[in-house]
CSV table of C-alpha atoms and ligand atoms in Angstrom, one decimal:
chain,number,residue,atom,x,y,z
A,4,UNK,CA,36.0,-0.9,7.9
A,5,UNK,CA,38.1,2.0,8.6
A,6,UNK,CA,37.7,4.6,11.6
A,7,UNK,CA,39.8,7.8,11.9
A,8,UNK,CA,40.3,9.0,15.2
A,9,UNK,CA,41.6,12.4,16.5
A,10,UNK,CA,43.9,11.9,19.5
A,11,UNK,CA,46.1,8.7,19.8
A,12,UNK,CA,45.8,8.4,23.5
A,13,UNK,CA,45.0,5.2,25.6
A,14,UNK,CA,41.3,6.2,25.3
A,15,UNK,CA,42.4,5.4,21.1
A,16,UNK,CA,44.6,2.3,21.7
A,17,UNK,CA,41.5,1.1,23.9
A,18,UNK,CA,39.1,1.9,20.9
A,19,UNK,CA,41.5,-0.3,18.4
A,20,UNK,CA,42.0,-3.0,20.3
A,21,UNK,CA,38.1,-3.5,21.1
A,22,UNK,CA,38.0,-2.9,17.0
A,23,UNK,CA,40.7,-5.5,16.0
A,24,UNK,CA,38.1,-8.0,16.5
A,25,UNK,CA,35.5,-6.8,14.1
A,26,UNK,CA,37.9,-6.5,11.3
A,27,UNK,CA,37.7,-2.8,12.0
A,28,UNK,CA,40.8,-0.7,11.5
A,29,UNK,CA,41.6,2.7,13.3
A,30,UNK,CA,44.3,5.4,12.0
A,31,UNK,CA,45.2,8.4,14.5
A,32,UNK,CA,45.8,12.0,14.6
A,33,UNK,CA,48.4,12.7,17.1
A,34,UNK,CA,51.0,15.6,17.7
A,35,UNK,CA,52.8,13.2,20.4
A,36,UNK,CA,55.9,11.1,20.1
A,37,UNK,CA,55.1,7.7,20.3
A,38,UNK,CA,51.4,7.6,21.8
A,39,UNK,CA,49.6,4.8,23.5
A,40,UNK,CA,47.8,4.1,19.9
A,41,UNK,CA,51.0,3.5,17.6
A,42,UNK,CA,51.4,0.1,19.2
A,43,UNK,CA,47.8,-0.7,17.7
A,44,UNK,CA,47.1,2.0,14.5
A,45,UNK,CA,48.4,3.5,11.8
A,46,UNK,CA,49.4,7.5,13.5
A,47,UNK,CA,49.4,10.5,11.0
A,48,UNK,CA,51.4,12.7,13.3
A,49,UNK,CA,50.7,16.7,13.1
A,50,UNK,CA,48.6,19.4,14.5
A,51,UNK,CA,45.0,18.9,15.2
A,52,UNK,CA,44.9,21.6,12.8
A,53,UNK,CA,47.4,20.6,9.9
A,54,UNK,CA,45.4,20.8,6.6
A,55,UNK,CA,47.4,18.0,5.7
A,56,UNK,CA,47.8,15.9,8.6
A,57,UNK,CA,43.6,15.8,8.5
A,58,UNK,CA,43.7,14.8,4.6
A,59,UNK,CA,45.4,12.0,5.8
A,60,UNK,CA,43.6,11.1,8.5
A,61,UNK,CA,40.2,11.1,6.4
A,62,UNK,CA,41.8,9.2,3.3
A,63,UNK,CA,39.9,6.4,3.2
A,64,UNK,CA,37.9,5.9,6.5
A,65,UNK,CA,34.3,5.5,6.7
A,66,UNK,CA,34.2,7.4,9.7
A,67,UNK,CA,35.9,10.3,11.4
A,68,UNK,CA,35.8,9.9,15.2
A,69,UNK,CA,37.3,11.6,18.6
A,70,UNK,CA,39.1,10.3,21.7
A,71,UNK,CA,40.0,14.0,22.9
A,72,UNK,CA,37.4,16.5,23.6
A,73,UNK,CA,40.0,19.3,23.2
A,74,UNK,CA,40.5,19.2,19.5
A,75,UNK,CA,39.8,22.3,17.7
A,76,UNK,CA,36.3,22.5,16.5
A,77,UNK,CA,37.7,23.8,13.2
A,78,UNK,CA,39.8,21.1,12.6
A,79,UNK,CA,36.1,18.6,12.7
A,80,UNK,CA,34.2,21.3,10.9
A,81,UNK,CA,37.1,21.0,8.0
A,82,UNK,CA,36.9,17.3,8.1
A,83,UNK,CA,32.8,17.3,7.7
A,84,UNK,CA,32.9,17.9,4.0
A,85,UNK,CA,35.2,14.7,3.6
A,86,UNK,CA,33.8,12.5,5.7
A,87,UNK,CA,30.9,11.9,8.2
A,88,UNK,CA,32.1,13.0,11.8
A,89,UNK,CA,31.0,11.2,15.1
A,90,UNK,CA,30.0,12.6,17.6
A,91,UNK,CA,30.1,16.2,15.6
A,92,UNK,CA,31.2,19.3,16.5
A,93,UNK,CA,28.3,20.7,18.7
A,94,UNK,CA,29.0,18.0,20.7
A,95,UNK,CA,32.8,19.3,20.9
A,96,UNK,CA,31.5,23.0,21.3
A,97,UNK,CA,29.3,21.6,24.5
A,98,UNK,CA,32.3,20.6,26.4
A,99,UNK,CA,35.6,22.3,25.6
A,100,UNK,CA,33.7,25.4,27.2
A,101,UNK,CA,33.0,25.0,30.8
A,102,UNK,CA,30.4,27.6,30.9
A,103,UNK,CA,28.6,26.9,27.6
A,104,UNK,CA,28.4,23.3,29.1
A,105,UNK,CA,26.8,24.6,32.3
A,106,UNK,CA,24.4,27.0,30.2
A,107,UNK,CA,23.4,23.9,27.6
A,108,UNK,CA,22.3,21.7,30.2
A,109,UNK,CA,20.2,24.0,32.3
A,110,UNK,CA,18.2,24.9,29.2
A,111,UNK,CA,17.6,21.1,28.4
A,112,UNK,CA,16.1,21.3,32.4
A,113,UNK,CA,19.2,19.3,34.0
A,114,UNK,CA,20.0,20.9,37.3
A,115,UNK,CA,23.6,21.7,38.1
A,116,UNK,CA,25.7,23.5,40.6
A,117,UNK,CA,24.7,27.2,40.3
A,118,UNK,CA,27.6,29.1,38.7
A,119,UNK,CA,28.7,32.5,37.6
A,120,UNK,CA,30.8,33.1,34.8
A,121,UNK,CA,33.7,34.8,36.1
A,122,UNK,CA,36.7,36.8,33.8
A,123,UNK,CA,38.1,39.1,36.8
A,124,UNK,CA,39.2,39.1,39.6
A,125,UNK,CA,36.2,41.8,41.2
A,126,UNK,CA,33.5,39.3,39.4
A,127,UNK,CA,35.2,36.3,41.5
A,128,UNK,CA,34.4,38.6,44.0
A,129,UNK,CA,31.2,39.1,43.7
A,130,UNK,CA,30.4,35.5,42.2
A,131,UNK,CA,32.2,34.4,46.2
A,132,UNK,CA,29.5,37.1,47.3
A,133,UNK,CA,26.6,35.5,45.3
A,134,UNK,CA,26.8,31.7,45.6
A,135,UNK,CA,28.6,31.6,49.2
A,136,UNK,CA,31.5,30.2,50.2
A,137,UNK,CA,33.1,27.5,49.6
A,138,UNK,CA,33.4,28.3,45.7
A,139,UNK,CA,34.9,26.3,43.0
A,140,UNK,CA,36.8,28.0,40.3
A,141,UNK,CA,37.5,26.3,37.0
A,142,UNK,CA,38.9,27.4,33.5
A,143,UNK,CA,36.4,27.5,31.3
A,144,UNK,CA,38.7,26.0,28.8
A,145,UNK,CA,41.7,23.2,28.8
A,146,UNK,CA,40.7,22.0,32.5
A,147,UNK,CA,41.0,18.2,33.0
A,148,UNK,CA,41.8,16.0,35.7
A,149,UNK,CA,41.0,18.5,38.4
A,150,UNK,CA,43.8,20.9,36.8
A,151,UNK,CA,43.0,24.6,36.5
A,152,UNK,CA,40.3,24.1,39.3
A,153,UNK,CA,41.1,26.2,43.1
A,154,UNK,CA,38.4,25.9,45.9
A,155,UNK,CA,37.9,29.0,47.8
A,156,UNK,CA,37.2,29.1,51.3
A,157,UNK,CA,36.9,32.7,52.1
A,158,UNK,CA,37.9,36.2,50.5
A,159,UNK,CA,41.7,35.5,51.3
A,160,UNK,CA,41.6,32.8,48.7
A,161,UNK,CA,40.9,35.1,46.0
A,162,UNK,CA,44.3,36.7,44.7
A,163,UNK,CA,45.6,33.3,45.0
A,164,UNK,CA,43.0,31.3,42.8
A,165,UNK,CA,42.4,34.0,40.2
A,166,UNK,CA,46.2,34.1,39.6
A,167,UNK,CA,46.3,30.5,39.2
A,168,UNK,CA,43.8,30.7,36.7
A,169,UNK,CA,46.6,32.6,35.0
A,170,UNK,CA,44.3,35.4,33.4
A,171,UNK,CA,40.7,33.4,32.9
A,172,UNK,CA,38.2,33.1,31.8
A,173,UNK,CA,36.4,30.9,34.5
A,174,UNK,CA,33.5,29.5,36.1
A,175,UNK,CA,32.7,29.6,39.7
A,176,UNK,CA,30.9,27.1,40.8
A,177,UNK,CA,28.5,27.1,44.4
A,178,UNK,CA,30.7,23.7,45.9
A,179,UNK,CA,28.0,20.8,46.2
A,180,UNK,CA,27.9,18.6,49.5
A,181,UNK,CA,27.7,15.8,47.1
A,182,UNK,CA,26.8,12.2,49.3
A,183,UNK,CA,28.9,10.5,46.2
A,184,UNK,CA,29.9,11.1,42.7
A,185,UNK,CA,28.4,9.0,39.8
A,186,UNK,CA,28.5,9.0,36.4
A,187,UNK,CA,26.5,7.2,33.5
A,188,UNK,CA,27.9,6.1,30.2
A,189,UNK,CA,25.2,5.9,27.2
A,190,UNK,CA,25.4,5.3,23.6
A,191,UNK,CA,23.6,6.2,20.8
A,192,UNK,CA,23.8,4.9,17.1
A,193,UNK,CA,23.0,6.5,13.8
A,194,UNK,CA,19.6,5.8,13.8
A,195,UNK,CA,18.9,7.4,17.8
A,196,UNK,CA,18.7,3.8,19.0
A,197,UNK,CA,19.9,4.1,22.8
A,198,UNK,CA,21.5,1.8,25.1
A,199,UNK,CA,22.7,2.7,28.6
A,200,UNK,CA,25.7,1.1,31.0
A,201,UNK,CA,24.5,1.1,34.8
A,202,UNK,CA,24.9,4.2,36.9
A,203,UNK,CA,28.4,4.1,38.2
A,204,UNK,CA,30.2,5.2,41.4
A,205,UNK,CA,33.4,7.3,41.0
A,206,UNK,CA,36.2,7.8,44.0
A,207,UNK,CA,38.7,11.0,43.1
A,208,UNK,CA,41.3,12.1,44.7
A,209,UNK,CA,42.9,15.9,43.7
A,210,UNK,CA,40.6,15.9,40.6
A,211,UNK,CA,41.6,12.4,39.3
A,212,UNK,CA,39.6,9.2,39.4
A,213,UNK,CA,41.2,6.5,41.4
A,214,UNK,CA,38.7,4.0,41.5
A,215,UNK,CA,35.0,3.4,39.8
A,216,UNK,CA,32.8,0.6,41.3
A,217,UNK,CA,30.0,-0.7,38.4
A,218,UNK,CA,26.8,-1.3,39.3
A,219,UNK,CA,27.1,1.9,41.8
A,220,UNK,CA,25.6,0.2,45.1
A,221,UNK,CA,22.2,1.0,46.5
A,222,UNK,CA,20.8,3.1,43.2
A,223,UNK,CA,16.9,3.5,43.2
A,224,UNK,CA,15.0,2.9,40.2
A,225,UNK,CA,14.2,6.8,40.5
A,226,UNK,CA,17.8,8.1,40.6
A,227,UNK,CA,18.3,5.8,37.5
A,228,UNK,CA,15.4,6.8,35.7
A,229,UNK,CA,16.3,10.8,36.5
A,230,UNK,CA,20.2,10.2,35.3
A,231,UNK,CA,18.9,8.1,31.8
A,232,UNK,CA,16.7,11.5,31.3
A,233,UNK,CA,19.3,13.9,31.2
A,234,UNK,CA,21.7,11.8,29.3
A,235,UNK,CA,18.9,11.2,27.2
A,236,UNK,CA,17.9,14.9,26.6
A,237,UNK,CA,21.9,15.8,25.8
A,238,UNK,CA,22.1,13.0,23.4
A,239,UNK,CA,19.2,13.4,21.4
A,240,UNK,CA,19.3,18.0,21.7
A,241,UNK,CA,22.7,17.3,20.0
A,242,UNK,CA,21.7,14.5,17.7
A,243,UNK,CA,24.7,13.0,18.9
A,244,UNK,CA,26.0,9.7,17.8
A,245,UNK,CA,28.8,7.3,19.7
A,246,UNK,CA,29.5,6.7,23.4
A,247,UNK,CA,29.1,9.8,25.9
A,248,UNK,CA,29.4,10.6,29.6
A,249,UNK,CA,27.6,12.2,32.2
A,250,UNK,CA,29.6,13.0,35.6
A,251,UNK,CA,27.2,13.3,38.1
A,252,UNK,CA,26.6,14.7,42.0
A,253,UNK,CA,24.1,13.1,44.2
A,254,UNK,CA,22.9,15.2,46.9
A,255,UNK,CA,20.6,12.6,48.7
A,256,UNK,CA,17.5,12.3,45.8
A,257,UNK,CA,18.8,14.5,43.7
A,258,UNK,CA,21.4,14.4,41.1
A,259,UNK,CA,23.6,17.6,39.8
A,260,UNK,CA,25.8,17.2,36.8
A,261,UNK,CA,29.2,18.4,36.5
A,262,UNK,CA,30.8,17.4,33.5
A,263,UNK,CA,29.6,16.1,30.3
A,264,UNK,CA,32.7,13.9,28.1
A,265,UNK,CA,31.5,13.2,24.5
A,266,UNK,CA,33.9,10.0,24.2
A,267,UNK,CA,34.7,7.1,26.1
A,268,UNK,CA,35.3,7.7,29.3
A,269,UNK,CA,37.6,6.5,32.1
A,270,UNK,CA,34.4,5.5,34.3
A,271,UNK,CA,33.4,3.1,31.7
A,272,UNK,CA,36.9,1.0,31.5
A,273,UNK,CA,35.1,-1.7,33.9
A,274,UNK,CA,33.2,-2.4,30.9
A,275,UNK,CA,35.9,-4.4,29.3
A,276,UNK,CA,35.8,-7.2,31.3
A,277,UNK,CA,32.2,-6.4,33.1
A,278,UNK,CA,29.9,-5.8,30.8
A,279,UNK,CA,28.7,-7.8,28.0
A,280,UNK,CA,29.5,-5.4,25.4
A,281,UNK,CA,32.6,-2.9,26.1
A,282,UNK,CA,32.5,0.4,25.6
A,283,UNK,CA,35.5,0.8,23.4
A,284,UNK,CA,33.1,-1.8,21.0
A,285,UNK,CA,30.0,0.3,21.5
A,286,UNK,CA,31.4,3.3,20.3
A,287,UNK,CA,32.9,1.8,16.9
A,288,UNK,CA,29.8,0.0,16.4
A,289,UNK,CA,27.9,3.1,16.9
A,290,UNK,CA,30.0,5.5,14.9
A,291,UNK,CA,30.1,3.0,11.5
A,292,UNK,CA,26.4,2.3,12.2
A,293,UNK,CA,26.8,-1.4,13.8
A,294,UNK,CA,23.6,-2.2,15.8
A,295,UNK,CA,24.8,-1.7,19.1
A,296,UNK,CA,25.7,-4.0,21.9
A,297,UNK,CA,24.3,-5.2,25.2
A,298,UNK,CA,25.2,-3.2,27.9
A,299,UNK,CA,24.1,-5.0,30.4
A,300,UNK,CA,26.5,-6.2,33.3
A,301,UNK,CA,28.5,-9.8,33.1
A,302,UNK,CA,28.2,-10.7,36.4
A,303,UNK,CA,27.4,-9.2,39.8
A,304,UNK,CA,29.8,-6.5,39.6
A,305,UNK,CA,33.5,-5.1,38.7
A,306,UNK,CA,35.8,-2.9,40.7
A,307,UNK,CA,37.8,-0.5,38.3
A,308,UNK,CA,41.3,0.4,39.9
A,309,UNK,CA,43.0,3.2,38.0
A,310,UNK,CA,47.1,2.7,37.7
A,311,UNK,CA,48.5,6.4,38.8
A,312,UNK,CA,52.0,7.9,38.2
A,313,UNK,CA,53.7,4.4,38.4
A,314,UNK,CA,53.5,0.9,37.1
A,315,UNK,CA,53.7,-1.6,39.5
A,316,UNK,CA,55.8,-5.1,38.2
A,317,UNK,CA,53.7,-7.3,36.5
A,318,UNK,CA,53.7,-10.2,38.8
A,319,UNK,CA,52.7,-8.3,41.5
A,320,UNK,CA,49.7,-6.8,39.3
A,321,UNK,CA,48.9,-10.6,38.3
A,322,UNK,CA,49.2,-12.0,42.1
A,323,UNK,CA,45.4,-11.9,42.0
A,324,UNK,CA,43.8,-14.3,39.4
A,325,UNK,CA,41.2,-12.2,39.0
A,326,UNK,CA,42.5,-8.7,38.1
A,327,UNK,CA,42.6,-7.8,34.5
A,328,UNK,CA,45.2,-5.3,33.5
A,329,UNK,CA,45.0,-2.9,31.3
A,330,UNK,CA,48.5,-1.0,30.2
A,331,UNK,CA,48.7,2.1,28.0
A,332,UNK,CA,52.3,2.1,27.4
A,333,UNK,CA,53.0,5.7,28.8
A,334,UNK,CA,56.0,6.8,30.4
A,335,UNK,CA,54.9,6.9,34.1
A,336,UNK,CA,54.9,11.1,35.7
A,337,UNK,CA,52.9,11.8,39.1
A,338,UNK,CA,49.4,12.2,38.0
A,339,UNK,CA,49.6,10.7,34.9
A,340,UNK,CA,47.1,8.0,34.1
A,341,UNK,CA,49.4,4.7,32.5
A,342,UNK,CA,46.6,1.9,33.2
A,343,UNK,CA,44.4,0.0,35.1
A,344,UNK,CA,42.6,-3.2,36.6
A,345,UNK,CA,39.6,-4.4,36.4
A,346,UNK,CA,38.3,-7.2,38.9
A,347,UNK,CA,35.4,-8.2,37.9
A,348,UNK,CA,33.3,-10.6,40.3
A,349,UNK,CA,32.1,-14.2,38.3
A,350,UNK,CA,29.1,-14.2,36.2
A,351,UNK,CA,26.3,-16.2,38.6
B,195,AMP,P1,35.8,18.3,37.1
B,195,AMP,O1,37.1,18.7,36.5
B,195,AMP,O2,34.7,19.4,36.9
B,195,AMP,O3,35.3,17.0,36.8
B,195,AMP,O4,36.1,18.3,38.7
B,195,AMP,C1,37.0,17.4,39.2
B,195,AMP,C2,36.5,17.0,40.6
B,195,AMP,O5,36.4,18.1,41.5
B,195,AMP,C3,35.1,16.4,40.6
B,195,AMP,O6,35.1,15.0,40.3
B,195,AMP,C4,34.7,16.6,42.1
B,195,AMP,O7,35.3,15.7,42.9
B,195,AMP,C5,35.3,18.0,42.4
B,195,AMP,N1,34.3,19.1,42.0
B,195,AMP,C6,34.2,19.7,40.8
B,195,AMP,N2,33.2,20.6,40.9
B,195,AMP,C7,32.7,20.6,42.1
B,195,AMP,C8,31.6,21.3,42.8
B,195,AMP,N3,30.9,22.3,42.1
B,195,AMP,N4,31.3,20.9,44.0
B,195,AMP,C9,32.0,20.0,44.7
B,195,AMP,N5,33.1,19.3,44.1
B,195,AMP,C10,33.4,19.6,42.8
């Protein structure tokens, strides 16, 4: 079997590797030099948008997929005559936008931070007025990682944070007093079957996650059961097929979400070497229409360390017998993601 993938990032070279196994080949879109994926795939680089360079990419796959949530939509609704497209594009159109994102999953009933869309620098203004201070501002488009994103404190934040938006538009966002951040990875295969990874516990640190620790601690069977429904209303308003992401808030009993990623998902690396299935494997079974996998946990829990702006030497990384390490093959730059370690406690 044969997967295309848009994006030949280490979210693709993670996908390939988990698909090696099963005798399942990927070949990548990419417009980088040299990506994480070449090491594993077959890379048709051009453009998301190169007419040509997505004939090539859907020669001969059974499926199209995406490990970047930024692709144009256009360039998945041009592949869709040629070949079926997992997720598809409404799932793209959810979350490139920041606000349509907000707007799709109050109507499904999911609560949220309230929000204003905001595309001046008065409207900021008044949006500071309406939710109260402090505010977050975000891009509604391109934002990632905690970049295009400015908390403001008071009026005399304002110039500042509207400039760095660099024009707009935005979102701002009433800041939540979150207790912790969670997030929940799902999947659903081609015939709605659903399967869901334990709610997870997410550290970040200026906008990027540092460390995620699976099973989150101290979860009741309530907070569970409210975070499977709103994954579970996304997934099945969108008809949506493959692994997702829901980035959560909890505010004591009650659980906001922030972001929605319709791919796998940095919080769900632990699942290499904690869970029974991965969720590299999950999403590749689900997109070729595999039954899907167990996602139950392997043993008692797994720590999920992300590797930031430097690699350490590999001994060092190896000094503990149990770490798994996970390298991307990225040129290390502050902030930039180039692996990470799993430790994973022993099955009982
Ligand atoms: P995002 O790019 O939306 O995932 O935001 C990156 C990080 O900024 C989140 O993981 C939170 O730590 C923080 N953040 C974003 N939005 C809010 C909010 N409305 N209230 C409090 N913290 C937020």
């Amino acid at each position: 079997m044969k997967v295309g993938v848009l994006g030949g990032g280490q979210l693709g070279r993670m996908l390939a590797l988990a698909g090696h196994r099963l005798g399942i080949r990927c070949r990548f879109l990419e417009p980088a030099e040299r990506p994480p994926a070449a090491a594993v795939g077959e890379v048709v680089r051009a453009a998301y948008d190169d007419p040509a360079g997505l004939d090539a990419l859907a020669d001969g796959v059974d499926v199209v997929t995406y490990e970047f949530e930024n692709v144009p939509v256009g360039a998945v609704q041009a592949l869709a005559p040629l070949v079926p497209v997992r997720p598809g594009p409404a799932a793209l159109e959810l979350a490139q936008d920041r606000l349509a994102e907000k707007d799709g999953l109050r109507a499904l009933g999911i609560d949220t931070a309230d929000y204003r869309a905001v595309g001046s620098e008065a409207e900021l203004n008044r949006a500071l007025a309406e939710l109260g201070a402090p505010v977050v501002l975000k891009a509604r488009r391109m934002g990632y990682d905690g970049k295009g994103q400015a908390i403001i404190h008071s009026g005399a934040d304002i110039a500042e944070a509207w400039s760095g938006l660099g024009g707009g538009p935005g979102i701002a966002e009433a800041f939540v007093p979150f207790d912790r951040e969670l997030s929940l990875v799902a999947v659903r295969g081609v015939g709605g079957d659903l399967a869901f990874y334990p709610l997870v516990e997410n550290h970040h640190d200026q906008g990027i996650l540092r460390t995620t620790i699976a099973p989150a601690p101290n979860i009741s069977a309530g907070l569970t059961e409210r975070a499977r429904a709103y994954v579970r209303a996304i997934l099945e308003s969108l008809d949506y097929v493959g692994v997702i992401a829901l980035e959560l808030f909890q505010v004591g009993d009650d659980l906001f979400a922030n972001e929605v990623a319709p791919r796998v998902h940095n919080s769900g690396h632990w699942t290499q070497d904690g869970a029974v299935t991965c969720q590299f494997e999950n999403h590749l079974r689900a997109v070729t229409g595999l039954p899907l996998g167990s996602t139950e946990p392997r043993g008692s829990g797994t720590v999920m360390t992300n590797l930031i702006g430097s690699v350490p030497e590999l001994p060092d990384l190896l000094a503990d017998p149990a770490a798994r390490v996970h390298l991307y093959a990225k040129t290390p730059r502050p902030g930039r993601k180039v692996g990470h370690v799993n430790v994973a406690e022993q099955p009982r």
